[in-house]
XYZ file of C-alpha atoms in Angstrom:
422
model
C 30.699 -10.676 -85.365
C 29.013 -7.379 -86.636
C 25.273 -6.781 -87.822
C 26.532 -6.195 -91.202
C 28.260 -9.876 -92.609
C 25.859 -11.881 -90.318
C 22.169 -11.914 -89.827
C 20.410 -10.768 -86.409
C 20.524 -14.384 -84.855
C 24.198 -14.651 -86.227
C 23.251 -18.161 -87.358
C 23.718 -17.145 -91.236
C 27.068 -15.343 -92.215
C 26.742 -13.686 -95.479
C 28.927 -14.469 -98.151
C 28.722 -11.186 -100.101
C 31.427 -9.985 -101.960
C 30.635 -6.437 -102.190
C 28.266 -4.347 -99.502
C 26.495 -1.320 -100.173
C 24.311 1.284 -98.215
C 23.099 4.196 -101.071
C 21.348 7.233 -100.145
C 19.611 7.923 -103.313
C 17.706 5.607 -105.783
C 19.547 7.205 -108.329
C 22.643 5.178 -106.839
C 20.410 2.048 -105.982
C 20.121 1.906 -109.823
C 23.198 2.475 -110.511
C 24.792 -0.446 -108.315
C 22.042 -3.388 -109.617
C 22.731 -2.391 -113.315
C 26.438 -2.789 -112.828
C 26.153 -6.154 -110.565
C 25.821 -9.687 -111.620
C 24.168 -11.282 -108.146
C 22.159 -9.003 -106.198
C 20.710 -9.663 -102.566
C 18.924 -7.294 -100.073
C 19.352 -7.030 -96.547
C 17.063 -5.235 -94.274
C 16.479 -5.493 -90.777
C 18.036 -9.281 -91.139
C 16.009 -10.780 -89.013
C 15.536 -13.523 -91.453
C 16.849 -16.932 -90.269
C 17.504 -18.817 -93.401
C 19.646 -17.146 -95.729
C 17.148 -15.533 -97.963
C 18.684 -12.536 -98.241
C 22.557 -13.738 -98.818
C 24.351 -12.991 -102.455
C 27.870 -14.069 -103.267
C 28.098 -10.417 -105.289
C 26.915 -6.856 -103.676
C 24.425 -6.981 -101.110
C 22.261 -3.960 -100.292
C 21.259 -2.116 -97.285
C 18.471 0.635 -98.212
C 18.958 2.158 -94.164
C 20.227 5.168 -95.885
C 18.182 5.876 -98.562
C 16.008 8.701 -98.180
C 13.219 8.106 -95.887
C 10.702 11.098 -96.450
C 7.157 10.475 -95.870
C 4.857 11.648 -98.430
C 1.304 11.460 -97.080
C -1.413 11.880 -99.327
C -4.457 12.747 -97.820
C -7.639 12.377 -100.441
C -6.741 8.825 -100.613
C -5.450 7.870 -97.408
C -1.916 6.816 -98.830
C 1.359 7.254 -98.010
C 4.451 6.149 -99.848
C 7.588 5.906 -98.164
C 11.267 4.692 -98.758
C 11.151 0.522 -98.669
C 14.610 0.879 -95.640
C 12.905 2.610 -93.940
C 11.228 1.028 -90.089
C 7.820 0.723 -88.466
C 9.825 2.054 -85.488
C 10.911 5.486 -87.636
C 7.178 5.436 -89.458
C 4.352 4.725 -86.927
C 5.622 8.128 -84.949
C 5.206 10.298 -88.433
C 2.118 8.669 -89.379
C 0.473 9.120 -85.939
C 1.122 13.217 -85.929
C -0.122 13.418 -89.159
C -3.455 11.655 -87.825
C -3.196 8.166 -89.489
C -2.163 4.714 -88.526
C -1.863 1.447 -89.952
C -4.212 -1.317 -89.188
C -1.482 -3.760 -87.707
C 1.910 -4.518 -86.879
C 4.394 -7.023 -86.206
C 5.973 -8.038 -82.408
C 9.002 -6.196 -82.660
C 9.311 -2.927 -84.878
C 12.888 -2.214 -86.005
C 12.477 -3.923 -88.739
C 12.040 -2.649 -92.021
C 8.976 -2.112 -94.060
C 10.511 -3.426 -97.646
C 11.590 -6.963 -95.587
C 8.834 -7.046 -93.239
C 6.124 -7.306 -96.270
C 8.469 -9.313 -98.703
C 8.470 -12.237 -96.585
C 4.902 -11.733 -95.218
C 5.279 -10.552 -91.944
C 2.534 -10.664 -89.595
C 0.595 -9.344 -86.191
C -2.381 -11.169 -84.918
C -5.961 -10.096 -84.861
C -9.313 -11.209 -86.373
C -9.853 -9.551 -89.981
C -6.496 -8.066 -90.112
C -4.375 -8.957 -93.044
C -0.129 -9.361 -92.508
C 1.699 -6.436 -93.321
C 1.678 -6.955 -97.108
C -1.898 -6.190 -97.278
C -1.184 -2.991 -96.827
C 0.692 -2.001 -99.632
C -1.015 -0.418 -102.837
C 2.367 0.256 -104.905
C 5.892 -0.366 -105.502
C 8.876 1.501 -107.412
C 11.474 -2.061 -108.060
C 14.382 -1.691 -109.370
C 14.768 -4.403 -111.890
C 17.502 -6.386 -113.243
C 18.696 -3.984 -115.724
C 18.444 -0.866 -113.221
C 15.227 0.449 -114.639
C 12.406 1.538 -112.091
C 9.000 0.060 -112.531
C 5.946 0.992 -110.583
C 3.630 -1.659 -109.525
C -0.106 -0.819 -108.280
C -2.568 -2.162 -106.578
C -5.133 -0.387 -109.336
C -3.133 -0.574 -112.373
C -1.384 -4.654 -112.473
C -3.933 -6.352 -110.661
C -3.233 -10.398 -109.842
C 0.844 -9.228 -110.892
C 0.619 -6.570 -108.311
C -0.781 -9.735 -106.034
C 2.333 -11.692 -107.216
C 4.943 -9.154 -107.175
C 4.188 -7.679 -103.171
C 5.392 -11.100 -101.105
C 8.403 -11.158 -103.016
C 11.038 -12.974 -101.622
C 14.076 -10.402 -103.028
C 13.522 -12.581 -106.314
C 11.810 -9.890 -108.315
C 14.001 -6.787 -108.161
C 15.027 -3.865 -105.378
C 11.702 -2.466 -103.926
C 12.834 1.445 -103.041
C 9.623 2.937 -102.319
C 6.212 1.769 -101.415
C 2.731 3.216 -100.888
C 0.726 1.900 -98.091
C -3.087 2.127 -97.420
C -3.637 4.242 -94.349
C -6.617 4.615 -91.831
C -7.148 7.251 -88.845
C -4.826 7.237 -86.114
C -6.152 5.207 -82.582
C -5.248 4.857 -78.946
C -5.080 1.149 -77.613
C -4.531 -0.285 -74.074
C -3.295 -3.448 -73.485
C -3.461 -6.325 -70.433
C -1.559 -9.262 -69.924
C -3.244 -12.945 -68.242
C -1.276 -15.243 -66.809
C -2.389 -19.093 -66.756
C -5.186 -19.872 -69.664
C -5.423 -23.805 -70.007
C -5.103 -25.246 -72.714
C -8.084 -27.270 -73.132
C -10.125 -24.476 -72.231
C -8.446 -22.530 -75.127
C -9.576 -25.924 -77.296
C -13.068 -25.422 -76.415
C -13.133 -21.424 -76.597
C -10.355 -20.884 -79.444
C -12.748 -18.244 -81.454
C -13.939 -15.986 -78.366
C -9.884 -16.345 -76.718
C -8.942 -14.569 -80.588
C -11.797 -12.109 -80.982
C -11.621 -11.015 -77.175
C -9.395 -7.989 -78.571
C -8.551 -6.174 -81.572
C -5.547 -8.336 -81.366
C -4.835 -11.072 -79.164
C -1.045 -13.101 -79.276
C -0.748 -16.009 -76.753
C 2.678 -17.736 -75.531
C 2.993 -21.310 -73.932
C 5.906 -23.435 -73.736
C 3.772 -26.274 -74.063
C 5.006 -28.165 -70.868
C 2.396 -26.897 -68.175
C -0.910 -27.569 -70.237
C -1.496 -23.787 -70.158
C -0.822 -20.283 -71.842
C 1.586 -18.521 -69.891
C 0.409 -15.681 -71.315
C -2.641 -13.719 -73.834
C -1.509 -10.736 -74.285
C -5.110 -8.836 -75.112
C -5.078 -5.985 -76.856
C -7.784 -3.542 -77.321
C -8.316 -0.269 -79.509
C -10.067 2.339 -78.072
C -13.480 5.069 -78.280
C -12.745 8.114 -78.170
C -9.524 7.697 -76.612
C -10.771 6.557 -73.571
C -8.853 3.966 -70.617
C -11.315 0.966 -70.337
C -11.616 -0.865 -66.951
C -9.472 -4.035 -67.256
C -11.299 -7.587 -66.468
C -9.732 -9.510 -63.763
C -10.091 -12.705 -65.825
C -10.084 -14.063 -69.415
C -11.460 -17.674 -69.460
C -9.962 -18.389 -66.605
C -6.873 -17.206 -66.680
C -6.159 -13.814 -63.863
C -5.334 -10.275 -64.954
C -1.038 -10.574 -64.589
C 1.579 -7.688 -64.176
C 4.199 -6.936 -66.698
C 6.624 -7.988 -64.405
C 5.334 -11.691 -64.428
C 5.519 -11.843 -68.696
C 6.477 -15.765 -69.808
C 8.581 -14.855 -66.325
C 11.635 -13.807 -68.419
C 11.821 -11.015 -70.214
C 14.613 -10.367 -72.454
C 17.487 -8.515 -70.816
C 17.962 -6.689 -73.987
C 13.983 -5.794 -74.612
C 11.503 -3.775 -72.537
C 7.928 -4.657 -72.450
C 5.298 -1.936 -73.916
C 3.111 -0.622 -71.015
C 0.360 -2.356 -70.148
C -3.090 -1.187 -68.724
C -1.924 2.242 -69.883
C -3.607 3.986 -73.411
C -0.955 4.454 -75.946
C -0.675 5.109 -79.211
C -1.078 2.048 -81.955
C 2.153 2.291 -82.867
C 3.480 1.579 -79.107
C 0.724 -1.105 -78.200
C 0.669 -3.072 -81.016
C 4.179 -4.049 -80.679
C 4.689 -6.325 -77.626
C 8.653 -5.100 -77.368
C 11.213 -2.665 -77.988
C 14.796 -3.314 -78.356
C 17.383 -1.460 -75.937
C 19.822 -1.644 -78.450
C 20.291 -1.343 -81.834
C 19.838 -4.804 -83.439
C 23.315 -7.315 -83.297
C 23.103 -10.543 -82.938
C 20.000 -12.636 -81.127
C 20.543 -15.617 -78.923
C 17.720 -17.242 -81.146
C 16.262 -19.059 -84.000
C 12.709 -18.806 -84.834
C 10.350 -21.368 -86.986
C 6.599 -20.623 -87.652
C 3.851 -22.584 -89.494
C 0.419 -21.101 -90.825
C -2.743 -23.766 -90.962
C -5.852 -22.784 -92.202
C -8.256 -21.550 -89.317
C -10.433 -24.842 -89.009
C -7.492 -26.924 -88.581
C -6.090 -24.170 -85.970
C -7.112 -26.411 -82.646
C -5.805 -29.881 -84.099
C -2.658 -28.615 -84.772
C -2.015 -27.069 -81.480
C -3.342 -30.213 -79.904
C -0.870 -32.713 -81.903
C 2.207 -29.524 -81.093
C 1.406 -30.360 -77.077
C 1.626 -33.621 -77.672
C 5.225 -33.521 -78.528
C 5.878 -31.527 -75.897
C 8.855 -33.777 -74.456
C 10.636 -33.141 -77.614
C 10.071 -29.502 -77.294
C 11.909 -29.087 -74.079
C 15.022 -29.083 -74.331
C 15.283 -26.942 -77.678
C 12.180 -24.437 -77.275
C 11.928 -21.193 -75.500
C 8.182 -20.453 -76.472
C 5.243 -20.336 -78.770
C 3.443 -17.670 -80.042
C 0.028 -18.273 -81.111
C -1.561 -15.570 -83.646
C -4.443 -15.140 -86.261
C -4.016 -13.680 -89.769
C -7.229 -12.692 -92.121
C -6.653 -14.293 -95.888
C -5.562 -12.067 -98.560
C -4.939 -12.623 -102.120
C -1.352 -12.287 -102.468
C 0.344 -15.364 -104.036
C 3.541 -16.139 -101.950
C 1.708 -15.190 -98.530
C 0.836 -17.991 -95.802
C -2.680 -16.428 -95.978
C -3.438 -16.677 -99.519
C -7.207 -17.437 -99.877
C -7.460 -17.902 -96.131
C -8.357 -17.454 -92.428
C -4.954 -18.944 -91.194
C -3.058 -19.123 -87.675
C 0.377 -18.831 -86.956
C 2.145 -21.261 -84.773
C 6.011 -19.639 -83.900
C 8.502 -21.392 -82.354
C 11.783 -19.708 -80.728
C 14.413 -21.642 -80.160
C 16.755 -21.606 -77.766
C 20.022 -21.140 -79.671
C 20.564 -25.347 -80.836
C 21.090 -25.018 -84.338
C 21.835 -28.833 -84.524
C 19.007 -29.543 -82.439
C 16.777 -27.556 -84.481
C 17.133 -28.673 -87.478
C 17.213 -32.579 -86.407
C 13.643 -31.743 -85.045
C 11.934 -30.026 -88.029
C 11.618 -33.182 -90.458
C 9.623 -34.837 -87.142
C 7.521 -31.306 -86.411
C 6.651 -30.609 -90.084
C 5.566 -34.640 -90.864
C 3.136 -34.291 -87.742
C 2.062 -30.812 -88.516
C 1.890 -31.902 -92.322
C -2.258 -33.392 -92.012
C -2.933 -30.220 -90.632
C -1.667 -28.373 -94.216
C 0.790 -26.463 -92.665
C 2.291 -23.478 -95.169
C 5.847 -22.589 -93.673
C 7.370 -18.596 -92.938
C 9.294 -17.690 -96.055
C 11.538 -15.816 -93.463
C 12.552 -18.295 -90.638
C 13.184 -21.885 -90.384
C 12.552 -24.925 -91.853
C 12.873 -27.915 -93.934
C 10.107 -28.734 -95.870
C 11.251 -30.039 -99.533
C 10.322 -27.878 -102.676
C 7.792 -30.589 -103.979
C 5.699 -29.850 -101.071
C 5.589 -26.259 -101.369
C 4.959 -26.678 -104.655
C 1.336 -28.207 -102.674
C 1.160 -25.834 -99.683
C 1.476 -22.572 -101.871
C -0.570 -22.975 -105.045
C 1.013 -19.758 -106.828
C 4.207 -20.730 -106.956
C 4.148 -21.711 -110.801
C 3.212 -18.403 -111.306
C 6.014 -16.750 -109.197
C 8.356 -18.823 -110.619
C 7.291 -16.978 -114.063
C 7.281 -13.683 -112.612
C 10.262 -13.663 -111.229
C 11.358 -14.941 -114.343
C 9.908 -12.249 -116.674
C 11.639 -9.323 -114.051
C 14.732 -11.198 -113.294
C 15.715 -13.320 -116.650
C 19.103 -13.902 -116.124
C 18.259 -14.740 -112.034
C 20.634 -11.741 -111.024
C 18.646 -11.554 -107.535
C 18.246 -14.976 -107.229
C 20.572 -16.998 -104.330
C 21.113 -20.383 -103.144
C 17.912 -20.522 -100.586
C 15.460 -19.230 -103.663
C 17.018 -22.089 -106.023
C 16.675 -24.333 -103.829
C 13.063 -23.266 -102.567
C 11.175 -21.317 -105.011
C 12.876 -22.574 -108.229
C 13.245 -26.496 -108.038
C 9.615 -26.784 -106.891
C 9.234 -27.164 -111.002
């Protein structure tokens, strides 16, 4: 099993006929206008097959990955293969950073903000937001530039884009001044004091993520992150609504053997704090699945509530839960469209029968709670209802049909999700 026919969890084989890694965009073009089926790979750490194509797939890790920064407008556009891993270090000498990031950062910008991708923190957007424009490569090969300024709502539709629309090979992103962050880990936050406190837990950092397996009627874990003044270590409290001030050592007790933990109680750069992990390796195959629901922030504590109370069904299948807040946006495919939402992620140990005999029951409960599922992991919920959860899908559908007429980057999983919720 390689990184290259199967997807990082190695639950999804791809069935491409044809694989491709160009260096230029010139070549990019080249290889869609020639193709009939088209799909996109980046990191793939997608766990449905979203990004699968029975004709060429496409890996943009070679393309060319210079940074252009431009300073009067705090921008910088940069080659869609490229990773937050390769970026945040450029960005960060040059004196800029981006507002957020996601948990892990070898994945790629282009797939990361296609599918929505997200950190955690109150008022920050998912890594969409940042984007201002995008060169896609369309069906026929041409090159179309998309901005933030220029296409307005279309801009909106075209940025959480599923692969459906074209080839995104470069994008601008909005930029602010590089910061310096610290971050501390506590250990044993119960959950009905969470309940009660839910706001102050989330706004007790610039980003706060919290893990639980649900079985002990506590968080395991908040990992609180804070950005700093003038660069400056802050005195770490010993206690966070009642849960103590824990090593690194002691994080949700087993850390990956193929991950090492970002320091903690130690000022860093944004780019190494906001992250919780890095990889060891280069990315192969997980021992995995993942599944993650957004509900809108006032239905945030019910929802968590009625997950705890299936907590006997949870055991034997789930690893953890990560808890996070996203800030709405107006994007139409994203979780957070028109508002506050929080994320409820699931990894699962690797049971993909078990899994997927479980999701019909987790999504029906979850369902009162109007719960909008990740584009790019698992789950089951039937087109008719996304049709309800994502009110812009019409107009997708439309878009992708006015880029893509003939459906050339269209695949099995978009047919079956995006296109039969007619």
């Amino acid at each position: 099993m390689t990184s290259l026919h199967y997807n990082w969890a190695g639950n999804i084989p791809f069935s491409a006929a044809r694989y491709h890694s160009p260096s230029t965009i010139a070549q990019l073009q080249e290889i869609v206008h020639h193709a009939d089926k088209v799909g996109i790979a980046g990191a793939r750490h997608s766990f449905p097959p979203i990004a699968d194509t029975t004709g060429d797939l496409l890996s943009l890790e070679k393309l060319e990955d210079a940074v252009s920064i431009d300073p009067t407008h705090s921008k910088a556009t940069v080659s869609a293969g490229m990773t937050y891993e390769t970026l945040g270090p450029l960005l960060h000498e040059a004196g800029y950073a981006l507002p957020n990031l996601a948990s892990l950062p070898h994945i790629t910008i282009a797939g990361a903000c296609a599918t929505a991708t997200h950190g955690s923190g109150e008022g920050l957007g998912n890594l969409a937001t940042h984007i201002s424009g995008l060169e896609l490569v369309t069906a026929g090969g041409e090159l179309v530039t998309l901005t933030r300024e220029k296409d307005g709502d279309t801009f909106n539709g075209a940025v959480v884009g599923l692969g459906g629309l074209g080839v995104v090979a470069r994008m601008t992103l909005d930029l602010i001044p590089t910061f310096m962050m610290q971050q501390e880990i506590y250990r044993g936050l119960p959950l009905p004091t969470l309940y009660d406190n839910f706001d102050a837990v989330m706004a007790s950092g610039y980003s706060v993520c919290l893990f639980t397996d649900w079985q002990k009627g506590v968080i395991d874990s908040a990992w609180v992150k804070h950005k700093l003044v003038d660069d400056a270590p802050i005195p770490a409290s010993e206690e966070l609504f009642g849960a103590r001030l824990g090593s690194p050592e002691h994080v949700l007790d087993r850390p990956g053997s193929d991950r090492i933990l970002t320091p903690m109680s130690i000022p860093g750069p944004w780019y190494e704090r906001l992250i919780h992990m890095t990889l060891k390796h280069p990315p192969g195959p997980g021992d995995e699945l993942q599944t993650e629901y957004f509900v809108p922030r006032h239905n945030a504590v019910a929802a968590m509530r009625k997950v705890e109370s299936l907590r006997t069904y949870l055991k034997p299948i789930l690893d953890l839960t990560e808890l996070r807040t996203i800030a709405e946006d107006a994007l139409w495919l994203s979780p957070a469209y028109r508002q506050d939402i929080v994320a409820i992620q699931f990894n699962w140990h690797n049971d993909g029968p078990g899994v997927s005999q479980f999701l019909p029951m987790l999504e029906e409960e979850l369902a009162p709670f109007e719960a909008r599922p990740h584009w790019g992991k698992l789950f089951s919920t039937p087109p008719v209802r996304l049709k309800t959860l994502y009110p812009r899908l019409p107009d997708f559908q439309a878009l992708a049909r006015t880029y893509d007429p003939q459906g050339k980057f269209r695949n099995a999983f978009l047919d079956e999700t995006i296109f039969e919720a007619q």
